[in-house]
Amino acid sequence: MLARVRSLYEKLLEAIAVVLMVGLAAEVTLGVVFRTLGHSLVWYDEVAAITLTWITFYGSALAALRGAHIGVPSLVDAMPRSARLAVTLVAEACVIGFFVLLAWVGFSVLDVLATDFLVSIPEVSVMYTQSVIPIGATLFVIAELLRLPEVVRVAAGNGDDGSKGSAS
Amino acid sequence: MAILLLLLGLLALVLINVPIAVALGIAAVVAMVVSHGADALPNMAIDMYNGANNFPLIAIPLFILAGAIMNTSGISRRLIAFASALLGFVRGGLAMVNVGTAMFFAEISGSAVADVAAIGSVLMPAMKKRGYPGPFTAALTSSAASLAIIIPPSIPMILYAVMADSSVVQLFVAGIIPGVLGGFMMMGVSYWYAVRYNWPVEEAFNLRNLWRAFKEAALAFLLPVIILGGIFGGIVTATEGAGLAVVAAIGVASWYREMNWRQLRTAIVDGVVQTAVVMLLVASSALLGVFLTEAQVPQQLAASIASVTNNPLAVLALLNIFFLVVGLFLHSAAAIILVVPIVMPLVNSVGIDPVHFGLVVTLNLAIGQQTPPVASVLMTACSIAKENIWDVSKANLPFIGVLLAVLMLITYVPAIPLFLVKVFYG
C-alpha cells in the first residue's frame, strides 16, 4: 500500500519535473530567437529565473523522495546499530521540522506579497511565483515521510543505502 | 563566539547526516532567531526564494539536459569510434581512446559524473576484455572524466562565477589549456604503462577510416563549435549558450534518428533531481550568507590571514591545502557554495585574479572527485566497472598525480590558464 502511494507520488513529481525542465529549455530558446530577430521578450529573464526557482523546490521534493540530497553519511554508517538508528531519527526530525517551519512561514508571507507584482509582467502577483516555497516545502515533508520507513529499515540493518546522488 | 557556536552546530548536523542544504538552513534560522528574534522568520522564506532565483545558474539544468540528450542519442558511440580511428594505432590504444573521448566529450558536457557514465559504460568493458587490469581501467576512466569540469563548459565553473561574482566566459576560456594539458599528460602516463605491460594496439592508422569515422561523428563536433563559439564570440551569454546546447543536441539526435524517448524522459527527470540538489544548497546558503555577511565573517578571516602573510603565492598555497582537504569530504558543488563566498574577500585583498583562483578551485575539486571518502566520479566509475574502490584508488594515484601537477602549474604559472583569456579579452 505504502509502496504504491510512494510510486504514484514519485510519478506526480516526475511529471512536474518534466514540464518545468522542458518549459525552461523552450523559454530560453525563444528568448534567444526573439532577441536575434530584434524583438526581445521583456519577460524572458525574469520568467526563466522563476522557472529555475520552481525546479529547485519541486525538484528538491523529488530528490528527497529518492534520498539524493548531498549528505555525509560516513560517521553514521560507522556507528553501532542502536546509536545509528537513534541518530538517524534525530536527523530525520531535523529535516522534517525545518521544512514544516518553512512551509508555515512561506505560507504566512504570501498575504504580504499579494500586493507585489513581477517587474516585467505587472499583471502577475509575486504571491503566485513565491507559492513554490510553502508548496515545495509541504511536498518535501510528504516525500520525507514516505521514505521514512525505508530510512529506518536501512539504519536498523547493515547501514549502506548507497543512494547519495551527485551533480557534477 | 556566536559564530563559533553556529559553525559547530552546522558541523554537528552534517555529521549526523542531515543533508548539507538542510543543515545550512537550520543553522542560519537558529542564528537569525537568536540575533533578531522570531520576527525575522518571514525573511527565511523570502531569502531562500531569492537565493534560488538566479538567472546565470539557469545554465546548470540546461547543460545537464544537453548532456543527457546527447547520452541518449548515440553521440558517445560515434565519438568513441572516431577517437578509436584517430588513436587506436598507439600502444595501449583503448586507454588513449578513453582519454581522447573524454576530452571531446568535455566540450559538450559540463559534468564529470555524466561523462564517466556515458564513456565508462561502453569503454570499460571493452578495455577489460582486451586485457587491461580492471582497477587501472576504472581509475583512468574516472580521472579522464574529471577533465569535463576543467574543459568548458563546466558546471562547477558556473557555480564559482556566481559565488565569486566573476566572469563565466573568462573562466571557460581559462580552462581550455589546463584541461588539454591534463588530457595529454594522462595519455603519456597510460602510454608508459602500455609499453611496460605490452598492452595491445587496436587498429592500424588508416586515413580513409579516420575520415569515415569523422563524417559519422561530424555533427557531434559541430556542437562544441556552435556552443562554445557562440559563447566565446560574445553572440550569446553562457546561459543562452546552454539553451542553444539543448536545441542543438535535440537537432543532432533527431538527425541521427537515435533518440529514445523513454531514456530521454528519464534523463530529464534525473537532470531535474541533480539540479535541485545543487540549487537547494545555493538557496539555503543564501540564508546563511545573509547572516555571515552581517557578522562580517569573511572580512575578519581575510584580515586575520592577511596579517600573517600578504604574499599571494603563500595564500594560494594555504588555500590549495584547504581545498584539497575540503575535497576529501565534500561534493564539489557543496564545497564551492560553502567555501568560495567565505574566502573571496581574502583572495581579492591579496590581489589574486578571481579567474585564476576559479581555475585553482576547479582543479582542486577535480582532484576531490577522485579522492575518497567522498568522490562522486570515482564511485560512479567503480560501480559501473564493478571494481573495489580501494584497488581503483591505488591504481588512480598516478592520474591524481597528473591532476596535482596541473594544479601546481596553474597555481604558480598563472599565464597557463590566463594566456587565452588575455588573447581573447585583453
Coordinates of C-alpha atoms in Angstrom, one line a residue:
Chain A
M1 CA 0.0 0.0 0.0
L2 CA 2.7 2.5 1.1
A3 CA 4.8 1.4 -1.8
R4 CA 2.0 2.2 -4.2
V5 CA 1.4 5.6 -2.7
R6 CA 5.1 6.3 -2.9
S7 CA 5.3 5.2 -6.5
L8 CA 2.3 7.4 -7.5
Y9 CA 3.7 10.3 -5.7
E10 CA 7.0 9.9 -7.5
K11 CA 5.2 9.8 -10.8
L12 CA 3.4 13.0 -10.0
L13 CA 6.7 14.8 -9.0
E14 CA 8.4 13.4 -12.1
A15 CA 5.7 14.8 -14.3
I16 CA 6.0 18.2 -12.7
A17 CA 9.8 18.0 -13.2
V18 CA 9.5 17.2 -17.0
V19 CA 7.0 20.1 -17.6
L20 CA 9.3 22.6 -15.8
M21 CA 12.5 21.5 -17.4
V22 CA 11.0 21.4 -20.9
G23 CA 9.4 24.7 -20.3
L24 CA 12.7 26.3 -19.2
A25 CA 14.6 25.0 -22.2
A26 CA 11.8 26.2 -24.6
E27 CA 11.6 29.6 -22.9
V28 CA 15.4 30.3 -23.0
T29 CA 15.4 29.2 -26.7
L30 CA 12.5 31.5 -27.6
G31 CA 14.3 34.3 -25.7
V32 CA 17.4 33.9 -27.8
V33 CA 15.5 33.6 -31.1
F34 CA 13.3 36.6 -30.5
R35 CA 16.3 38.7 -29.4
T36 CA 18.2 37.7 -32.6
L37 CA 15.2 38.7 -34.6
G38 CA 15.3 42.1 -33.0
H39 CA 12.2 41.7 -30.8
S40 CA 13.5 41.0 -27.3
L41 CA 10.9 39.5 -24.9
V42 CA 11.0 41.7 -21.9
W43 CA 9.8 39.0 -19.5
Y44 CA 12.3 36.4 -20.7
D45 CA 15.0 36.5 -17.9
E46 CA 12.6 37.1 -15.1
V47 CA 10.3 34.2 -16.1
A48 CA 13.4 31.9 -16.7
A49 CA 14.8 32.7 -13.2
I50 CA 11.4 31.9 -11.6
T51 CA 11.2 28.6 -13.5
L52 CA 14.7 27.7 -12.1
T53 CA 13.3 28.5 -8.6
W54 CA 10.4 26.2 -9.2
I55 CA 12.7 23.5 -10.5
T56 CA 14.7 23.9 -7.3
F57 CA 11.9 23.4 -4.9
Y58 CA 9.7 20.9 -6.7
G59 CA 12.8 19.0 -7.7
S60 CA 14.0 19.1 -4.1
A61 CA 10.9 17.1 -3.1
L62 CA 11.6 14.5 -5.7
A63 CA 15.3 14.4 -4.7
A64 CA 14.1 13.9 -1.1
L65 CA 11.9 11.0 -2.1
R66 CA 15.0 9.4 -3.8
G67 CA 17.3 10.2 -0.9
A68 CA 19.5 12.2 -3.3
H69 CA 20.3 15.3 -1.3
I70 CA 24.0 15.5 -0.5
G71 CA 25.0 14.5 3.0
V72 CA 27.9 13.0 4.8
P73 CA 26.9 9.5 5.9
S74 CA 30.3 8.1 6.8
L75 CA 30.2 8.7 10.5
V76 CA 26.6 7.5 11.0
D77 CA 27.4 4.4 8.9
A78 CA 30.2 3.6 11.2
M79 CA 28.1 3.8 14.4
P80 CA 26.8 0.7 16.2
R81 CA 23.3 -0.3 15.2
S82 CA 21.3 1.3 18.1
A83 CA 23.2 4.6 18.0
R84 CA 22.8 4.7 14.2
L85 CA 19.0 4.3 14.5
A86 CA 18.7 7.0 17.2
V87 CA 20.9 9.5 15.3
T88 CA 19.0 8.8 12.1
L89 CA 15.7 9.5 13.7
V90 CA 17.1 12.8 15.1
A91 CA 18.4 13.8 11.7
E92 CA 15.0 13.0 10.1
A93 CA 13.2 15.0 12.8
C94 CA 15.6 18.0 12.0
V95 CA 14.8 17.8 8.3
I96 CA 11.1 17.4 8.7
G97 CA 11.0 20.2 11.3
F98 CA 12.8 22.6 9.1
F99 CA 10.5 22.1 6.1
V100 CA 7.4 22.3 8.3
L101 CA 8.6 25.6 9.6
L102 CA 9.5 26.7 6.0
A103 CA 6.0 25.7 4.8
W104 CA 4.3 27.6 7.6
V105 CA 6.5 30.7 7.2
G106 CA 6.3 30.6 3.4
F107 CA 2.5 30.4 3.6
S108 CA 2.2 33.3 6.0
V109 CA 4.2 35.7 3.9
L110 CA 2.1 35.1 0.8
D111 CA -0.5 37.6 2.1
V112 CA 2.1 40.2 2.5
L113 CA 3.4 39.6 -1.0
A114 CA 0.0 39.7 -2.6
T115 CA 0.4 43.4 -3.4
D116 CA 3.9 42.9 -5.0
F117 CA 3.9 42.3 -8.8
L118 CA 6.5 41.0 -11.2
V119 CA 8.6 43.7 -12.8
S120 CA 8.2 42.5 -16.4
I121 CA 4.6 41.2 -16.2
P122 CA 2.9 43.6 -13.8
E123 CA -0.4 41.6 -14.0
V124 CA 1.1 38.7 -12.1
S125 CA 1.5 38.9 -8.3
V126 CA 4.7 37.7 -6.6
M127 CA 2.3 35.7 -4.4
Y128 CA 1.9 33.2 -7.2
T129 CA 5.6 32.8 -8.0
Q130 CA 6.5 32.7 -4.3
S131 CA 3.9 30.0 -3.6
V132 CA 6.6 27.5 -4.6
I133 CA 8.1 27.8 -1.1
P134 CA 5.1 26.6 1.0
I135 CA 4.0 24.1 -1.7
G136 CA 7.5 22.8 -2.3
A137 CA 8.2 22.6 1.5
T138 CA 5.0 20.6 2.0
L139 CA 5.8 18.3 -0.8
F140 CA 9.3 17.8 0.7
V141 CA 7.7 16.8 4.1
I142 CA 5.4 14.3 2.4
A143 CA 8.4 12.9 0.5
E144 CA 10.4 12.6 3.6
L145 CA 7.6 10.8 5.5
L146 CA 7.0 8.4 2.6
R147 CA 10.7 7.5 2.6
L148 CA 11.0 7.3 6.4
P149 CA 10.1 3.6 6.7
E150 CA 12.9 2.7 4.3
V151 CA 15.4 5.0 6.0
V152 CA 14.6 3.4 9.4
R153 CA 14.9 -0.1 7.9
V154 CA 18.3 0.7 6.4
A155 CA 19.5 2.4 9.6
A156 CA 18.4 -0.7 11.6
G157 CA 20.1 -3.0 9.1
N158 CA 23.7 -3.0 8.0
G159 CA 23.6 0.6 7.1
D160 CA 24.6 1.0 3.5
D161 CA 21.8 2.5 1.3
G162 CA 24.3 3.8 -1.3
S163 CA 21.7 6.2 -2.7
K164 CA 23.5 9.5 -2.5
G165 CA 23.1 11.5 -5.7
S166 CA 25.6 13.9 -7.2
A167 CA 25.5 16.6 -9.8
S168 CA 29.0 17.1 -11.1
Chain B
M1 CA 31.5 33.4 19.9
A2 CA 28.1 33.2 18.3
I3 CA 29.8 32.4 15.0
L4 CA 31.7 29.6 16.6
L5 CA 28.6 28.1 18.0
L6 CA 26.9 28.4 14.6
L7 CA 29.7 26.6 12.8
L8 CA 29.8 23.9 15.5
G9 CA 26.1 23.4 15.2
L10 CA 26.4 23.2 11.5
L11 CA 29.2 20.6 11.7
A12 CA 27.2 18.5 14.2
L13 CA 24.1 18.5 11.9
V14 CA 26.3 17.5 8.9
L15 CA 28.0 14.7 10.9
I16 CA 24.7 13.1 11.9
N17 CA 23.9 13.0 8.1
V18 CA 21.4 15.8 7.9
P19 CA 21.6 16.8 4.2
I20 CA 24.1 19.7 4.0
A21 CA 21.5 22.0 2.4
V22 CA 19.1 21.5 5.3
A23 CA 21.9 21.7 7.9
L24 CA 22.8 25.2 6.5
G25 CA 19.2 26.2 6.6
I26 CA 18.7 25.1 10.2
A27 CA 22.0 26.8 11.4
A28 CA 21.0 30.0 9.7
V29 CA 17.5 30.1 11.0
V30 CA 18.6 29.5 14.6
A31 CA 21.3 32.2 14.2
M32 CA 18.7 34.6 12.8
V33 CA 16.2 34.0 15.6
V34 CA 18.8 34.3 18.3
S35 CA 20.1 37.6 16.9
H36 CA 16.9 39.2 15.6
G37 CA 14.1 37.4 17.4
A38 CA 11.3 35.4 15.9
D39 CA 10.1 38.5 13.8
A40 CA 12.9 37.7 11.4
L41 CA 11.4 34.4 10.5
P42 CA 9.4 35.6 7.4
N43 CA 12.8 36.5 5.8
M44 CA 13.6 32.8 5.7
A45 CA 11.0 32.1 3.0
I46 CA 12.0 35.2 1.0
D47 CA 15.7 34.8 1.3
M48 CA 15.6 31.1 0.2
Y49 CA 13.4 32.0 -2.8
N50 CA 15.7 34.8 -3.8
G51 CA 18.7 32.6 -3.3
A52 CA 17.4 30.2 -6.0
N53 CA 16.1 33.0 -8.2
N54 CA 19.3 33.5 -10.1
F55 CA 19.5 33.9 -13.9
P56 CA 23.1 32.8 -14.5
L57 CA 22.5 29.5 -12.7
I58 CA 19.9 28.5 -15.4
A59 CA 22.9 27.3 -17.3
I60 CA 23.2 24.4 -14.9
P61 CA 20.0 22.5 -15.7
L62 CA 20.4 23.3 -19.4
F63 CA 23.9 21.9 -19.7
I64 CA 22.8 18.9 -17.7
L65 CA 19.9 18.4 -20.0
A66 CA 22.0 18.8 -23.1
G67 CA 24.5 16.2 -21.9
A68 CA 21.6 13.9 -21.1
I69 CA 20.1 14.2 -24.5
M70 CA 23.5 13.5 -26.1
N71 CA 24.0 10.5 -24.0
T72 CA 20.7 9.0 -25.2
S73 CA 21.4 9.8 -28.9
G74 CA 24.4 7.6 -29.7
I75 CA 26.8 10.5 -29.8
S76 CA 29.1 8.9 -27.3
R77 CA 29.3 5.8 -29.5
R78 CA 30.3 7.9 -32.5
L79 CA 32.9 9.9 -30.6
I80 CA 34.4 6.7 -29.3
A81 CA 34.6 5.3 -32.9
F82 CA 36.3 8.5 -34.1
A83 CA 38.8 8.5 -31.2
S84 CA 39.5 4.9 -32.0
A85 CA 40.3 5.6 -35.6
L86 CA 42.5 8.5 -34.6
L87 CA 44.4 7.0 -31.6
G88 CA 43.8 3.2 -31.8
F89 CA 47.2 2.6 -33.5
V90 CA 49.1 3.7 -30.5
R91 CA 50.3 1.1 -28.0
G92 CA 47.6 0.9 -25.3
G93 CA 45.2 2.2 -27.9
L94 CA 42.0 1.8 -25.9
A95 CA 43.4 3.8 -23.0
M96 CA 44.3 6.6 -25.5
V97 CA 40.8 6.4 -26.9
N98 CA 39.3 6.7 -23.4
V99 CA 41.2 9.9 -22.6
G100 CA 40.6 11.3 -26.1
T101 CA 36.9 10.7 -26.0
A102 CA 36.7 12.2 -22.5
M103 CA 38.4 15.3 -23.9
F104 CA 35.9 15.6 -26.8
F105 CA 33.0 14.9 -24.5
A106 CA 34.1 17.5 -22.1
E107 CA 33.4 20.2 -24.7
I108 CA 29.8 19.2 -24.8
S109 CA 29.2 18.2 -21.2
G110 CA 29.8 20.1 -18.0
S111 CA 29.5 17.3 -15.6
A112 CA 32.2 14.6 -14.9
V113 CA 29.7 12.2 -13.4
A114 CA 27.7 12.3 -16.7
D115 CA 30.9 11.7 -18.7
V116 CA 32.1 8.8 -16.6
A117 CA 28.7 7.1 -17.1
A118 CA 28.5 7.8 -20.8
I119 CA 32.1 6.8 -21.7
G120 CA 32.7 4.3 -19.0
S121 CA 29.7 2.1 -19.7
V122 CA 31.0 1.5 -23.3
L123 CA 34.8 1.6 -22.9
M124 CA 35.4 0.0 -19.6
P125 CA 34.0 -3.4 -20.6
A126 CA 35.9 -3.2 -23.9
M127 CA 39.2 -2.4 -22.1
K128 CA 38.8 -5.2 -19.6
K129 CA 38.1 -7.6 -22.5
R130 CA 41.3 -6.6 -24.2
G131 CA 43.3 -7.4 -21.1
Y132 CA 43.6 -4.1 -19.3
P133 CA 43.6 -4.6 -15.5
G134 CA 40.1 -3.6 -14.0
P135 CA 41.4 -1.2 -11.4
F136 CA 43.5 0.7 -14.0
T137 CA 40.6 0.8 -16.4
A138 CA 38.3 2.3 -13.8
A139 CA 40.9 4.7 -12.5
L140 CA 41.8 6.1 -15.9
T141 CA 38.1 6.5 -16.9
S142 CA 37.4 8.2 -13.7
S143 CA 40.3 10.7 -13.8
A144 CA 39.8 11.4 -17.5
A145 CA 36.2 12.2 -16.9
S146 CA 37.2 14.9 -14.4
L147 CA 38.6 16.8 -17.4
A148 CA 34.9 17.6 -18.1
I149 CA 34.8 20.2 -15.4
I150 CA 38.1 21.8 -16.4
I151 CA 37.5 21.9 -20.2
P152 CA 34.5 24.2 -20.9
P153 CA 31.6 24.1 -20.4
S154 CA 31.7 23.3 -16.7
I155 CA 29.0 23.3 -14.0
P156 CA 31.4 24.0 -11.1
M157 CA 32.8 27.0 -13.0
I158 CA 29.3 28.4 -13.4
L159 CA 28.7 28.0 -9.7
Y160 CA 32.0 29.6 -8.9
A161 CA 31.4 32.5 -11.2
V162 CA 28.1 33.2 -9.4
M163 CA 29.5 32.8 -5.9
A164 CA 32.7 34.8 -6.6
D165 CA 30.9 37.4 -8.9
S166 CA 33.4 36.6 -11.7
S167 CA 33.0 36.0 -15.4
V168 CA 31.8 32.6 -16.5
V169 CA 33.0 33.1 -20.1
Q170 CA 36.6 34.0 -19.0
L171 CA 36.6 31.0 -16.7
F172 CA 35.6 28.8 -19.6
V173 CA 38.4 30.2 -21.7
A174 CA 40.9 29.8 -18.9
G175 CA 40.0 26.1 -18.6
I176 CA 41.0 25.1 -22.2
I177 CA 44.8 24.9 -21.9
P178 CA 44.9 23.3 -18.4
G179 CA 42.3 20.7 -19.5
V180 CA 44.0 19.8 -22.7
L181 CA 47.4 19.6 -20.9
G182 CA 45.9 17.3 -18.3
G183 CA 44.5 15.1 -21.0
F184 CA 47.8 14.8 -22.8
M185 CA 49.6 14.0 -19.5
M186 CA 47.1 11.2 -18.8
M187 CA 47.8 9.8 -22.2
G188 CA 51.5 10.0 -21.5
V189 CA 51.1 8.0 -18.2
S190 CA 48.9 5.4 -20.0
Y191 CA 51.5 5.1 -22.8
W192 CA 54.2 4.4 -20.2
Y193 CA 52.1 1.6 -18.7
A194 CA 51.1 0.3 -22.1
V195 CA 54.7 -0.1 -23.2
R196 CA 55.7 -1.6 -19.9
Y197 CA 52.9 -4.2 -19.8
N198 CA 52.7 -4.6 -23.6
W199 CA 49.1 -3.6 -23.9
P200 CA 47.6 -4.1 -27.3
V201 CA 47.3 -1.7 -30.3
E202 CA 43.8 -1.6 -31.7
E203 CA 43.8 -0.8 -35.4
A204 CA 46.4 0.3 -38.0
F205 CA 46.1 4.0 -38.7
N206 CA 44.2 4.5 -41.9
L207 CA 43.3 7.9 -43.3
R208 CA 40.2 6.6 -45.0
N209 CA 38.8 5.0 -41.8
L210 CA 39.5 8.2 -39.9
W211 CA 37.7 10.3 -42.5
R212 CA 34.7 7.9 -42.4
A213 CA 34.6 8.0 -38.6
F214 CA 34.9 11.8 -38.7
K215 CA 31.9 12.0 -41.1
E216 CA 29.9 9.7 -38.8
A217 CA 30.6 12.0 -35.8
A218 CA 30.7 15.3 -37.7
L219 CA 27.6 16.7 -36.1
A220 CA 28.9 15.9 -32.7
F221 CA 31.9 18.0 -33.5
L222 CA 29.7 20.8 -34.7
L223 CA 28.1 21.1 -31.3
P224 CA 31.0 22.5 -29.3
V225 CA 31.8 24.8 -32.3
I226 CA 28.2 26.2 -32.1
I227 CA 28.0 26.3 -28.3
L228 CA 31.5 27.5 -27.4
G229 CA 31.9 29.6 -30.5
G230 CA 28.6 31.4 -29.6
I231 CA 29.7 31.9 -26.0
F232 CA 33.3 32.9 -26.7
G233 CA 32.3 35.1 -29.7
G234 CA 30.0 37.1 -27.4
I235 CA 27.0 36.2 -29.6
V236 CA 25.2 34.5 -26.7
T237 CA 25.7 34.5 -22.9
A238 CA 26.8 31.3 -21.2
T239 CA 23.3 30.8 -20.1
E240 CA 21.9 31.2 -23.6
G241 CA 24.7 29.0 -24.9
A242 CA 23.4 26.3 -22.6
G243 CA 19.9 26.7 -24.1
L244 CA 21.4 26.5 -27.5
A245 CA 23.2 23.3 -26.5
V246 CA 19.8 21.7 -25.6
V247 CA 18.3 22.7 -29.0
A248 CA 21.4 21.6 -30.9
A249 CA 21.5 18.3 -29.0
I250 CA 17.9 17.6 -29.9
G251 CA 18.7 18.5 -33.5
V252 CA 21.6 16.2 -33.7
A253 CA 19.7 13.4 -32.0
S254 CA 16.8 13.7 -34.4
W255 CA 19.2 13.9 -37.4
Y256 CA 20.8 10.6 -36.3
R257 CA 17.4 9.2 -35.6
E258 CA 18.7 7.6 -32.4
M259 CA 16.6 9.5 -29.9
N260 CA 15.0 7.1 -27.4
W261 CA 12.0 9.0 -25.7
R262 CA 11.8 6.8 -22.7
Q263 CA 15.5 7.3 -22.0
L264 CA 15.1 11.0 -22.6
R265 CA 12.3 11.3 -20.1
T266 CA 14.4 9.5 -17.5
A267 CA 17.4 11.8 -18.4
I268 CA 15.2 14.9 -17.9
V269 CA 13.9 13.8 -14.5
D270 CA 17.4 12.9 -13.4
G271 CA 18.6 16.2 -14.6
V272 CA 16.0 18.0 -12.5
V273 CA 17.0 16.0 -9.4
Q274 CA 20.7 16.8 -9.9
T275 CA 19.8 20.5 -10.5
A276 CA 17.6 20.6 -7.4
V277 CA 20.2 19.1 -5.2
V278 CA 22.7 21.8 -6.1
M279 CA 20.2 24.6 -6.2
L280 CA 18.7 23.8 -2.7
L281 CA 22.3 24.2 -1.4
V282 CA 22.5 27.5 -3.2
A283 CA 19.2 28.6 -1.7
S284 CA 19.9 27.7 1.9
S285 CA 23.5 29.0 1.7
A286 CA 21.9 32.4 0.7
L287 CA 20.1 32.2 4.1
L288 CA 23.4 31.6 5.9
G289 CA 25.2 34.1 3.7
V290 CA 22.9 36.9 4.9
F291 CA 24.0 36.1 8.5
L292 CA 27.7 35.7 7.8
T293 CA 27.8 38.9 5.9
E294 CA 26.1 40.8 8.7
A295 CA 28.6 39.4 11.1
Q296 CA 31.5 40.3 8.6
V297 CA 33.0 36.8 9.0
P298 CA 34.7 36.7 5.5
Q299 CA 36.2 40.1 6.1
Q300 CA 37.6 39.1 9.5
L301 CA 39.0 35.9 8.1
A302 CA 40.7 37.9 5.3
A303 CA 42.1 40.4 7.8
S304 CA 43.5 37.7 10.1
I305 CA 45.2 35.7 7.4
A306 CA 46.4 38.9 5.7
S307 CA 48.0 39.9 9.0
V308 CA 50.2 36.7 8.8
T309 CA 51.1 36.9 5.1
N310 CA 50.2 39.2 2.2
N311 CA 52.0 37.1 -0.3
P312 CA 49.6 35.9 -3.0
L313 CA 51.7 32.7 -3.6
A314 CA 51.7 31.8 0.1
V315 CA 47.9 32.5 0.3
L316 CA 47.3 30.3 -2.7
A317 CA 49.4 27.5 -1.1
L318 CA 47.3 27.7 2.0
L319 CA 44.0 27.7 0.0
N320 CA 45.2 24.8 -2.1
I321 CA 45.8 22.7 1.0
F322 CA 42.5 23.8 2.4
F323 CA 40.6 22.9 -0.7
L324 CA 42.3 19.6 -1.1
V325 CA 41.2 18.7 2.4
V326 CA 37.7 20.0 1.8
G327 CA 37.6 18.0 -1.4
L328 CA 38.1 14.8 0.5
F329 CA 34.9 15.2 2.4
L330 CA 32.6 17.5 0.3
H331 CA 31.0 17.1 -3.0
S332 CA 32.3 19.7 -5.4
A333 CA 29.1 21.8 -5.6
A334 CA 28.8 21.9 -1.9
A335 CA 32.5 22.9 -1.5
I336 CA 32.1 25.8 -3.9
I337 CA 28.9 27.1 -2.3
L338 CA 30.2 26.8 1.2
V339 CA 33.8 27.9 0.9
V340 CA 34.1 30.4 -2.0
P341 CA 32.0 33.2 -0.5
I342 CA 34.0 33.0 2.7
V343 CA 37.5 33.1 1.1
M344 CA 36.7 35.6 -1.7
P345 CA 37.5 38.8 0.4
L346 CA 40.9 37.2 1.2
V347 CA 41.5 36.4 -2.4
N348 CA 40.6 39.9 -3.5
S349 CA 42.6 41.6 -0.8
V350 CA 45.9 39.9 -1.6
G351 CA 45.4 40.7 -5.3
I352 CA 44.8 37.2 -6.8
D353 CA 42.9 37.3 -10.1
P354 CA 39.4 35.8 -9.4
V355 CA 39.5 34.0 -12.8
H356 CA 42.9 32.5 -11.9
F357 CA 41.6 31.5 -8.5
G358 CA 38.5 29.9 -10.1
L359 CA 40.7 27.6 -12.1
V360 CA 42.6 26.7 -9.0
V361 CA 39.4 25.9 -7.2
T362 CA 38.1 23.8 -10.2
L363 CA 41.3 21.8 -10.3
N364 CA 41.2 21.1 -6.6
L365 CA 37.6 19.9 -6.9
A366 CA 38.5 17.7 -9.9
I367 CA 41.0 16.0 -7.5
G368 CA 38.3 15.9 -4.8
Q369 CA 36.1 13.9 -7.2
Q370 CA 38.9 11.3 -7.2
T371 CA 39.7 11.1 -3.5
P372 CA 37.5 9.0 -1.1
P373 CA 35.6 9.0 1.2
V374 CA 33.5 11.5 -0.9
A375 CA 34.5 11.0 -4.5
S376 CA 31.5 11.3 -6.8
V377 CA 33.2 10.4 -10.1
L378 CA 35.4 7.6 -8.7
M379 CA 32.4 6.0 -7.1
T380 CA 30.4 6.1 -10.3
A381 CA 33.4 4.6 -12.2
C382 CA 33.8 1.8 -9.6
S383 CA 30.1 1.0 -9.6
I384 CA 30.0 0.7 -13.4
A385 CA 33.2 -1.3 -13.6
K386 CA 32.3 -3.4 -10.6
E387 CA 35.7 -2.8 -9.1
N388 CA 36.7 -2.3 -5.5
I389 CA 37.1 1.4 -4.5
W390 CA 40.4 0.7 -2.7
D391 CA 42.0 -1.1 -5.6
V392 CA 40.9 1.6 -8.0
S393 CA 42.2 4.4 -5.7
K394 CA 45.6 2.8 -5.7
A395 CA 45.6 2.5 -9.5
N396 CA 44.4 6.1 -9.6
L397 CA 47.4 7.6 -7.8
P398 CA 49.4 8.4 -11.0
F399 CA 46.4 10.1 -12.5
I400 CA 45.7 12.1 -9.4
G401 CA 49.4 12.9 -9.6
V402 CA 48.7 14.3 -13.1
L403 CA 45.9 16.4 -11.8
L404 CA 48.1 17.6 -8.9
A405 CA 50.9 18.5 -11.4
V406 CA 48.4 20.6 -13.5
L407 CA 47.2 22.2 -10.3
M408 CA 50.7 23.2 -9.3
L409 CA 51.4 24.5 -12.8
I410 CA 48.3 26.7 -13.0
T411 CA 48.7 27.9 -9.4
Y412 CA 52.3 29.1 -9.8
V413 CA 52.3 29.9 -13.6
P414 CA 49.1 31.9 -13.9
A415 CA 50.0 32.5 -17.6
I416 CA 48.9 29.0 -18.4
P417 CA 45.3 29.5 -17.6
L418 CA 45.2 33.2 -18.2
F419 CA 47.1 33.3 -21.6
L420 CA 44.0 32.7 -23.7
V421 CA 41.9 35.0 -21.6
K422 CA 44.4 37.8 -22.3
V423 CA 44.3 36.9 -26.1
F424 CA 40.5 36.9 -26.2
Y425 CA 39.6 39.7 -23.7
G426 CA 42.9 41.6 -23.5

